[in-house]
CSV table of C-alpha atoms in Angstrom, one decimal:
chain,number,residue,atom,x,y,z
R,1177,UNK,CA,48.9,153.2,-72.0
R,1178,UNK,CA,47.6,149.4,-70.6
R,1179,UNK,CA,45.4,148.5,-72.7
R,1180,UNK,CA,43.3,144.8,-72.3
R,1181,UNK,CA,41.9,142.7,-74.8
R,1182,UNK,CA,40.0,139.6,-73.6
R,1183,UNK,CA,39.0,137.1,-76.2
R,1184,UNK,CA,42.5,136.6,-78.1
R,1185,UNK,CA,40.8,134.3,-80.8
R,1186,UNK,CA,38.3,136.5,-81.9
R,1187,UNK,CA,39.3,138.4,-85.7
R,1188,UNK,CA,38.8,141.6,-84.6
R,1189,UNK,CA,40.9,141.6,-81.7
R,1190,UNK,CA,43.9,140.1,-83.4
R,1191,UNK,CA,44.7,143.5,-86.2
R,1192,UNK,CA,43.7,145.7,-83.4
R,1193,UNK,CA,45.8,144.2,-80.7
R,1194,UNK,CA,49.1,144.6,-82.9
R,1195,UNK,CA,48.0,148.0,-84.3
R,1196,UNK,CA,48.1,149.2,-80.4
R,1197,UNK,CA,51.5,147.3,-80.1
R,1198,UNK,CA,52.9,148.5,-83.0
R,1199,UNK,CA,51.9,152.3,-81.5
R,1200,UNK,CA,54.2,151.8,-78.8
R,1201,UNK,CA,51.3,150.4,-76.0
R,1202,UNK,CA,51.4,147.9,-73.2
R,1203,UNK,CA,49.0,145.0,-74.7
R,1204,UNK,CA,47.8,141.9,-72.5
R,1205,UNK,CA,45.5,139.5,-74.1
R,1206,UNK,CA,43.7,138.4,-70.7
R,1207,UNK,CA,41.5,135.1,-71.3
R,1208,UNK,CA,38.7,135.9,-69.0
R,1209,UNK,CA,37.9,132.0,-68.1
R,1210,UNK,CA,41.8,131.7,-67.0
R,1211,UNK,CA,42.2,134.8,-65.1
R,1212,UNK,CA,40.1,136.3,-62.3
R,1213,UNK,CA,39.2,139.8,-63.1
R,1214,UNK,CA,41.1,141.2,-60.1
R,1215,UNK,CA,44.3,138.8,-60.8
R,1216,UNK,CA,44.2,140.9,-64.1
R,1217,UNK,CA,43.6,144.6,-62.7
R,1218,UNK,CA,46.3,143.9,-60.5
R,1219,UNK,CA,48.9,142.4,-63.0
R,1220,UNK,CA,48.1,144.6,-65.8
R,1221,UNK,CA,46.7,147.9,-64.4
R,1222,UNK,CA,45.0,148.4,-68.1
R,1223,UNK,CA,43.2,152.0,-69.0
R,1224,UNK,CA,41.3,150.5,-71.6
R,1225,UNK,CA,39.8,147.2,-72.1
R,1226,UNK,CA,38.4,145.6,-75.3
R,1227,UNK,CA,35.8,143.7,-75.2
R,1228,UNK,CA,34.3,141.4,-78.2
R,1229,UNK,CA,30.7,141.3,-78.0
R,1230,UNK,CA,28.4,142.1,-75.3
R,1231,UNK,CA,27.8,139.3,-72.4
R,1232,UNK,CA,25.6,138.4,-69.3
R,1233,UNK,CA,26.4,140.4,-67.0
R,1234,UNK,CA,28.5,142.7,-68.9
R,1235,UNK,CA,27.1,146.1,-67.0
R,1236,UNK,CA,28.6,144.4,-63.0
R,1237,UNK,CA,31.7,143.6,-65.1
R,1238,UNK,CA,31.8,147.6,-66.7
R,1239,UNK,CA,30.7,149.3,-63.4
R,1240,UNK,CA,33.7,147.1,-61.4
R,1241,UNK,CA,36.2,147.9,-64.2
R,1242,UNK,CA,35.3,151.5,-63.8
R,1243,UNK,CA,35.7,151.5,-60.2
R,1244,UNK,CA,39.6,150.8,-61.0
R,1245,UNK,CA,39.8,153.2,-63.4
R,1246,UNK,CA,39.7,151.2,-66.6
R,1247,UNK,CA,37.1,152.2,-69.2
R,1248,UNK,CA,35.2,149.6,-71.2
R,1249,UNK,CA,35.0,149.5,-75.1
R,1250,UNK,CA,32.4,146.9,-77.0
R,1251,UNK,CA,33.4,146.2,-80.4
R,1252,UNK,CA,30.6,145.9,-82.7
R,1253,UNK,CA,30.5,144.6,-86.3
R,1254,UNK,CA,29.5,148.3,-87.4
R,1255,UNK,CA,33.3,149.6,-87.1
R,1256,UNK,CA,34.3,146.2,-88.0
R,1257,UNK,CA,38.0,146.2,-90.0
R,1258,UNK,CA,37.8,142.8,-91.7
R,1259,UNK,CA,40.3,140.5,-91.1
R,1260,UNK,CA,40.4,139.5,-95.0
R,1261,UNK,CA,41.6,143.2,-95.5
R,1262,UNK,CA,44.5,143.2,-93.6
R,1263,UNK,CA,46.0,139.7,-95.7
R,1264,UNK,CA,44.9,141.4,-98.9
R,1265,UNK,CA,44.3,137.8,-100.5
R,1266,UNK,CA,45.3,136.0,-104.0
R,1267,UNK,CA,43.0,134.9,-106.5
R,1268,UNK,CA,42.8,131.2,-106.7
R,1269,UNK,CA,41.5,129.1,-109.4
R,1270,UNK,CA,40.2,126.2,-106.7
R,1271,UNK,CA,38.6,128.9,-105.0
R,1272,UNK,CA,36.3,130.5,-108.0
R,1273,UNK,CA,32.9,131.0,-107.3
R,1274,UNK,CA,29.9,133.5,-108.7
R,1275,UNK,CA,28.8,133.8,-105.2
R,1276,UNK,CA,30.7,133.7,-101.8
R,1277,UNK,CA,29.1,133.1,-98.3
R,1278,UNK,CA,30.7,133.4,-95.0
R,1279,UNK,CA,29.1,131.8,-92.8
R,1280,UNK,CA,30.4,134.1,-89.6
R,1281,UNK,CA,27.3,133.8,-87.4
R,1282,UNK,CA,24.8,131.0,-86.2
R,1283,UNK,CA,23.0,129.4,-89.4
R,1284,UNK,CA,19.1,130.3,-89.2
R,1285,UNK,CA,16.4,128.6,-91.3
R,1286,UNK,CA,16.6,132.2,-92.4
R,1287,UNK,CA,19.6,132.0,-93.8
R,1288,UNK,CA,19.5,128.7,-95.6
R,1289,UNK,CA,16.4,130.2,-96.7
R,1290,UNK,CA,18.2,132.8,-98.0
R,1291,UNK,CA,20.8,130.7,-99.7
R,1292,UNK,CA,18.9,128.4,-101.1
R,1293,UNK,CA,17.2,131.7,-103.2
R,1294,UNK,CA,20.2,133.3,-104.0
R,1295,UNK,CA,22.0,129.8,-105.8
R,1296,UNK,CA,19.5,129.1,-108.4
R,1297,UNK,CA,21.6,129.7,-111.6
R,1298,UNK,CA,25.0,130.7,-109.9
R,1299,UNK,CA,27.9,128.4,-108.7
R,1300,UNK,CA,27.8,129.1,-104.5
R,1301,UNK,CA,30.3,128.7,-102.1
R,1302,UNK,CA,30.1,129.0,-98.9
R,1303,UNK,CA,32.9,128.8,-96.5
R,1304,UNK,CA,33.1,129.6,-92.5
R,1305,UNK,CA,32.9,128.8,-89.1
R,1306,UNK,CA,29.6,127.9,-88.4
R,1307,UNK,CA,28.8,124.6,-90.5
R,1308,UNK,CA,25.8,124.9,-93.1
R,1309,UNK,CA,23.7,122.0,-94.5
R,1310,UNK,CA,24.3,122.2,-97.7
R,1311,UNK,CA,26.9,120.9,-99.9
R,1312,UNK,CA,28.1,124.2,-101.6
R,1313,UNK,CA,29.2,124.2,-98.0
R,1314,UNK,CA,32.9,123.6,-98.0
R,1315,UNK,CA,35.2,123.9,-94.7
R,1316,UNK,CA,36.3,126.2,-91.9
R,1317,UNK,CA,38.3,128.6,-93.7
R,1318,UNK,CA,41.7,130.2,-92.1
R,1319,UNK,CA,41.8,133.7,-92.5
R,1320,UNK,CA,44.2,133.3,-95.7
R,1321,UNK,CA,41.2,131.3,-97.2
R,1322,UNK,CA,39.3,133.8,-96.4
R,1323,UNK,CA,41.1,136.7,-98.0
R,1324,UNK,CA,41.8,134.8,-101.4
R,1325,UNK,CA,38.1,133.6,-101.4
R,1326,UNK,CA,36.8,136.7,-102.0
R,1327,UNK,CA,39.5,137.5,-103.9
R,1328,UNK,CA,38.1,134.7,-106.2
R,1329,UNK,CA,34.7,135.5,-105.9
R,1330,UNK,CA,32.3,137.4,-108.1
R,1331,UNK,CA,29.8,138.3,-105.3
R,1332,UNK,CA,29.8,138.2,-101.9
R,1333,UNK,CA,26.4,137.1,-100.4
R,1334,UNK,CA,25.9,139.0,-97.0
R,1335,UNK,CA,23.8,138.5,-94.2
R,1336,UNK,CA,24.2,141.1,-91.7
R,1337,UNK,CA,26.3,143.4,-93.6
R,1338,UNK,CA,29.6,142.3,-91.6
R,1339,UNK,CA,31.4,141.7,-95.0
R,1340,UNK,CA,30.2,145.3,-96.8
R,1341,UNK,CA,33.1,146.9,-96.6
R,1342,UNK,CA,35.3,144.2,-97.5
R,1343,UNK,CA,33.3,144.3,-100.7
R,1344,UNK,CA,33.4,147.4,-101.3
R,1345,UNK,CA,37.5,147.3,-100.9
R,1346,UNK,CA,38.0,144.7,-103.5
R,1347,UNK,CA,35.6,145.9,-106.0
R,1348,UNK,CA,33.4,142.9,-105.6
R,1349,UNK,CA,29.5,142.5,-106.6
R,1350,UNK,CA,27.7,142.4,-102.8
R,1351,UNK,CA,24.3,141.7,-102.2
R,1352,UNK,CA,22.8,141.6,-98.3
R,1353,UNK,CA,19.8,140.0,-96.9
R,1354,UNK,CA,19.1,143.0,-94.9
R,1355,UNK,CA,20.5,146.2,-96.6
R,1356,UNK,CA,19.0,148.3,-94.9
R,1357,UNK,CA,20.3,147.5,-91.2
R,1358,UNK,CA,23.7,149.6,-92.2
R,1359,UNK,CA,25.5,152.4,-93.3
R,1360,UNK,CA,28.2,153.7,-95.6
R,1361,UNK,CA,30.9,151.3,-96.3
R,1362,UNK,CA,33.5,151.5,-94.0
R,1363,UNK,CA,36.8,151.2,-94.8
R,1364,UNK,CA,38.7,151.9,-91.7
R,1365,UNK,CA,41.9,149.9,-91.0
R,1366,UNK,CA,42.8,148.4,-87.9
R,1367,UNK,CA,45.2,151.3,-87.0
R,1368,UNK,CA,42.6,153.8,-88.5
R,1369,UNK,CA,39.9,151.9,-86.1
R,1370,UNK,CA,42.3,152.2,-83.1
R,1371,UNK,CA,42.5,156.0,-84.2
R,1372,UNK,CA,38.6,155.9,-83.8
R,1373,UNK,CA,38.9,154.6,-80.7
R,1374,UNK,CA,41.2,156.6,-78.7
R,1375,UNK,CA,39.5,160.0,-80.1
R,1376,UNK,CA,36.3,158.7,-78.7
R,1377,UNK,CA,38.1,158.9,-75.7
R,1378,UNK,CA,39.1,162.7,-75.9
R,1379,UNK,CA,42.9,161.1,-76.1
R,1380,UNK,CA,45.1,163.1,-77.9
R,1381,UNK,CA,45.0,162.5,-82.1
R,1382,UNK,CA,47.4,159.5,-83.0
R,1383,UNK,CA,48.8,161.0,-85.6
R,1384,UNK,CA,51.6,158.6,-85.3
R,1385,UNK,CA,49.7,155.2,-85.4
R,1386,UNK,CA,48.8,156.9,-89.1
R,1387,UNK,CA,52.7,156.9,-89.6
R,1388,UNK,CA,53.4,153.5,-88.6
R,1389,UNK,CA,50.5,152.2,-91.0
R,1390,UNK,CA,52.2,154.2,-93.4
R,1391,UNK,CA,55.8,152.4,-92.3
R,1392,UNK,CA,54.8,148.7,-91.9
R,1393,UNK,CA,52.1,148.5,-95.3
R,1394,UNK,CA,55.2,150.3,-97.3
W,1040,UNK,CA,38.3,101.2,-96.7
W,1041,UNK,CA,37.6,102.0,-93.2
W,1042,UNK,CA,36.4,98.9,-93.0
W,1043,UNK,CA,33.6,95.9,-94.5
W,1044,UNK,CA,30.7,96.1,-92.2
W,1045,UNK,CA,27.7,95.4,-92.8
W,1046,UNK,CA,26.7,98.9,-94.1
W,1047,UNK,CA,24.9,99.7,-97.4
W,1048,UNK,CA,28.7,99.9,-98.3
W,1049,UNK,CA,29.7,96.9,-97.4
W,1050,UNK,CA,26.9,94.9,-98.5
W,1051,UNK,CA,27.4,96.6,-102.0
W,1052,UNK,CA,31.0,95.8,-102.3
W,1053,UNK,CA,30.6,92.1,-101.0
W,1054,UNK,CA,28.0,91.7,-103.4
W,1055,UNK,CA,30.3,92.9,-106.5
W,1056,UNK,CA,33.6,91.3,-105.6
W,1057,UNK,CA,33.1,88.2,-103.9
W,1058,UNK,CA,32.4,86.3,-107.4
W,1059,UNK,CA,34.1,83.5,-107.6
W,1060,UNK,CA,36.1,84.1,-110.7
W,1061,UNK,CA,37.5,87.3,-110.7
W,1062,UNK,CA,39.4,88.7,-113.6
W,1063,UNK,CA,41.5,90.7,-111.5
W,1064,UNK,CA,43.1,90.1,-108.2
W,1065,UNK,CA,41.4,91.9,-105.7
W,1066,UNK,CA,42.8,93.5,-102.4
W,1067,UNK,CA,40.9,95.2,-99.4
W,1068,UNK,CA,43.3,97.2,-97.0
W,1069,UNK,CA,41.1,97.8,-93.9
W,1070,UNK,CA,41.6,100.2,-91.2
W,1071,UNK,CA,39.7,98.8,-89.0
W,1072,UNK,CA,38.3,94.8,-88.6
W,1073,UNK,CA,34.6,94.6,-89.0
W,1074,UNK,CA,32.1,91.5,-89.7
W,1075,UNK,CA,31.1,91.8,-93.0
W,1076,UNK,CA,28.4,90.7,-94.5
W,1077,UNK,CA,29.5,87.6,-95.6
W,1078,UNK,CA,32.9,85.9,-95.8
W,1079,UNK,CA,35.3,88.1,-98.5
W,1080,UNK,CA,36.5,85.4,-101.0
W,1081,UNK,CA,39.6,88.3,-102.3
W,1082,UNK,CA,42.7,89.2,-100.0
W,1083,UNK,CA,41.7,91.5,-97.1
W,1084,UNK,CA,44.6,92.9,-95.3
W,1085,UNK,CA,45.8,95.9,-92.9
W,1086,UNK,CA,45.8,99.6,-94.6
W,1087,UNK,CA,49.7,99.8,-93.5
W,1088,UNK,CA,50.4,97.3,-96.7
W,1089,UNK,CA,49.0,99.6,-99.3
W,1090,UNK,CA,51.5,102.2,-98.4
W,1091,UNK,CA,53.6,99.5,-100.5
W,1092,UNK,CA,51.4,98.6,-103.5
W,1093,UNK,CA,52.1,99.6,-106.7
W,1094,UNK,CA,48.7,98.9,-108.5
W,1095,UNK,CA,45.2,100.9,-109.0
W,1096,UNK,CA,44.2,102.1,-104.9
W,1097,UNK,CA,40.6,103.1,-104.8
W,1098,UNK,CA,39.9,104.8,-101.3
W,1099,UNK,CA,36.2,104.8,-100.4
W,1100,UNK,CA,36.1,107.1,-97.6
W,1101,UNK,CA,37.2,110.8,-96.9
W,1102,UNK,CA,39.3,109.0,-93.7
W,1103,UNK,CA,41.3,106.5,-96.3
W,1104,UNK,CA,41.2,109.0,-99.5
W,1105,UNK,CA,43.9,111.6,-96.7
W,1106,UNK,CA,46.0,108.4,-96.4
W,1107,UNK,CA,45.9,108.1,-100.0
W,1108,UNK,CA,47.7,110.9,-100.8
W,1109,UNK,CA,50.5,109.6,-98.9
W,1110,UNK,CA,50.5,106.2,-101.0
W,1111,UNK,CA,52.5,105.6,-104.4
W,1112,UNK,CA,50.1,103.3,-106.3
W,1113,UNK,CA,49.9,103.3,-110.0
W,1114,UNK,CA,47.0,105.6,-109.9
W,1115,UNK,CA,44.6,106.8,-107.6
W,1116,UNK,CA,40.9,107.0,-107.0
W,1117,UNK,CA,38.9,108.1,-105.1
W,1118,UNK,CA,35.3,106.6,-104.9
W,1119,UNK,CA,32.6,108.9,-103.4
W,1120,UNK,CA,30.0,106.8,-101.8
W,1121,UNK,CA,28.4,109.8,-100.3
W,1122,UNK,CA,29.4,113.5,-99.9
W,1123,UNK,CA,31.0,113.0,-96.3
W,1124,UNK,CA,32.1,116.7,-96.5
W,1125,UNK,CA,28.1,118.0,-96.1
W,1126,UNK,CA,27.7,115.3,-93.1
W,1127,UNK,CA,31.3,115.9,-91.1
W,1128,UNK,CA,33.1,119.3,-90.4
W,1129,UNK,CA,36.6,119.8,-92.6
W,1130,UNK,CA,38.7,123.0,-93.0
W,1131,UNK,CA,38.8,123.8,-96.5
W,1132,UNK,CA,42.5,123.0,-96.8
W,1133,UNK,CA,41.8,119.3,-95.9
W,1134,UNK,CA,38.8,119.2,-98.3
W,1135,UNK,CA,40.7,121.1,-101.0
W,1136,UNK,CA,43.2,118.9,-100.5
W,1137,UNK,CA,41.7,115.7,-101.8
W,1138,UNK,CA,38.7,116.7,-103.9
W,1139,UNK,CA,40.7,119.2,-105.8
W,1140,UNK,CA,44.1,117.0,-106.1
W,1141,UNK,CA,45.2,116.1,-109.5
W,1142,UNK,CA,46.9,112.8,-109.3
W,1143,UNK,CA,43.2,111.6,-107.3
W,1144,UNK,CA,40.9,111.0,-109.9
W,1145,UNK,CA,36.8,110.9,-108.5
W,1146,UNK,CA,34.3,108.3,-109.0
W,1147,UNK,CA,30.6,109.0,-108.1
W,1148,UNK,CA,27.5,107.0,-108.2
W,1149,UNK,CA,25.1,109.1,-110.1
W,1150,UNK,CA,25.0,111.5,-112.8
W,1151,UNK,CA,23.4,113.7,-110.2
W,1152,UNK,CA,26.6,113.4,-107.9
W,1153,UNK,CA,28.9,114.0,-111.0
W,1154,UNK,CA,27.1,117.2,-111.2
W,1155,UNK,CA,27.4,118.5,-107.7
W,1156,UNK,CA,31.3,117.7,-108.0
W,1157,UNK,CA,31.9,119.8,-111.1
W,1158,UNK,CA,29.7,122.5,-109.6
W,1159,UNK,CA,31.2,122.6,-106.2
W,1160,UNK,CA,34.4,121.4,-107.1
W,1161,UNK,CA,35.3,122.1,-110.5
W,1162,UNK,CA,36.3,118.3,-111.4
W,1163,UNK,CA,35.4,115.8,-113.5
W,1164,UNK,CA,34.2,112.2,-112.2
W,1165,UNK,CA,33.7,109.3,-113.4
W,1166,UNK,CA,30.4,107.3,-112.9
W,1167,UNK,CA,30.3,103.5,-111.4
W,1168,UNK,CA,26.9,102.6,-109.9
W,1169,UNK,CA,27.6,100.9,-106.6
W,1170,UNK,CA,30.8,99.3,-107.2
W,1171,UNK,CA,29.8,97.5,-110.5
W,1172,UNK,CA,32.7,95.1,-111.2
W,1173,UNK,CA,32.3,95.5,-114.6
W,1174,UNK,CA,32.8,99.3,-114.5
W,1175,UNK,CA,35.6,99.1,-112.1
W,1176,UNK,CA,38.2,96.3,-113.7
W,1177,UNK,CA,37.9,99.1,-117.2
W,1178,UNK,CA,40.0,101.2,-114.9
């Protein structure tokens, strides 16, 4: 099978991408600001196609990608398989905190709001991409700084509930701003989530993605 | 230093070390040339030199405290004018790298600022009110 990913930065696309390569599939990470869309449906003649998040103009780009016989897949933070999960992490003295933030989306008022309650009495630290005003604020983390931060970590402070499961996992404290958005704690892996995926799809079961998890975390 | 402009920073430091009788000699290694405030009356020279001194470096900026770690002085210091890592965007290797290095000891300006070091980055600091001389020749 071709399958498409477009967005090769993005830490959901990265486990996913090599769980599908690791399955035996033709993978292109396509960089849709590089590539025309048709310079890519010609090259790479893809079944599936990943996409990240939902964009303008996403239903011309589905409805197009359908006319060649590619079907469209949104990932959303629901099925999410943490990144953190697949490097497992180490626990690091630097890193110890009562509270962890990831700061993985735009910072609100809201959210500094937010922070600003949940500090008083705790040591906070707040690592991530998207910079927050306050000095508990303390870098862009790499995914390995991730994984051993919470690791570290007594709590992990949530906002949208992306980081639930990876609580869950590592048998940390979690408290979210908006509990109850979500669900049951997922714990899919990236080759469980590809599973997911291709049963959505009436594909037969991959019972041999489950074997190659099995092979490579051994 | 980055430089002796004619900042809050530099105007502090001028004020401190340009006595005329100073106990100890007294070195600036600039990265950059700036006018200061008024005319230094202690050695100023280029940042390249330190990476050859042997005495007490003090690095007053996030910029000079990276080069720091390079340096071989007799000890190092690093003195925290303000908390550059809230006002500029770092990965937390970089920052981790310098405020949580053990052969860089940290000098704040407030007891308030000693706080928020040991909270955020486990570490003890030392206290020296905008570059007191008297404080900073006890090092």
């Amino acid at each position: 099978m071709n399958i498409v990913f477009s967005a090769a930065n993005h830490h959901q696309i990265q486990p996913l991408a090599a769980a599908f390569v690791a399955a035996g599939d033709n993978v292109v990470i396509w960089n849709p600001h590089k590539k025309p869309i048709n310079d890519m449906l010609d090259e790479a003649k893809p079944n599936l196609l990943f996409h990240p998040y939902v964009r303008k103009g996403y239903e011309m780009e589905v409805d197009y990608l359908k006319q060649h016989g590619c079907q469209s897949l949104f990932l959303t933070n629901d099925s999410c398989a943490n990144i953190a999960q697949f490097w497992k992490g180490t626990p690091n003295t630097k890193y110890a905190a009562d509270l962890l933030y990831i700061s993985d989306i735009q910072v609100t008022q809201d959210i500094i709001k937010y922070l600003l309650e949940c500090r008083e009495g705790y040591k906070l630290r707040i690592i991530g991409q998207y910079p927050v005003s306050m000095p508990e604020y303390v870098g862009v983390p790499t995914i390995r700084n991730i994984a051993d931060s919470i690791k570290s970590c007594n709590t992990i402070l949530d906002y949208h509930g992306h980081w639930e499961a990876e609580a869950y996992r590592q048998g940390k404290g979690y408290y979210c701003a908006y509990p109850d958005v979500k669900k049951q704690p997922s714990t899919l892996t990236s080759f469980e989530l590809a599973a997911l995926y291709l049963n959505e799809l009436n594909l037969p079961t991959t019972d041999y993605l489950f074997a190659k998890q099995k092979e490579i975390m051994s | 230093m980055d430089k002796i402009g004619f900042d809050d920073m530099g105007l502090a430091f001028i004020a401190n070390f340009n006595r005329q009788n100073l106990d100890v000699d007294t070195i600036a290694f600039i990265q950059d040339y700036d006018r200061p405030p008024s005319i230094p009356r202690f050695a100023v020279m280029q940042e390249k030199e330190a990476y050859n001194y042997s005495g007490i470096l003090v690095a007053t900026s996030f910029n000079s405290a990276q080069k720091l770690k390079y340096m071989r002085p007799a000890k190092k210091y690093f003195y925290l004018w303000s908390l550059e890592w809230v006002h500029d965007l770092y990965t937390v290797d970089e920052l981790s790298d310098i405020y949580q290095n053990d052969e860089i000891t940290l000098i704040v300006r407030s007891e308030q600022h000693q706080n928020l070091i040991k909270s955020i980055w486990d570490k003890d600091a030392l206290i020296i009110e905008d570059f007191n001389y008297e404080k900073f020749i006890q090092l």
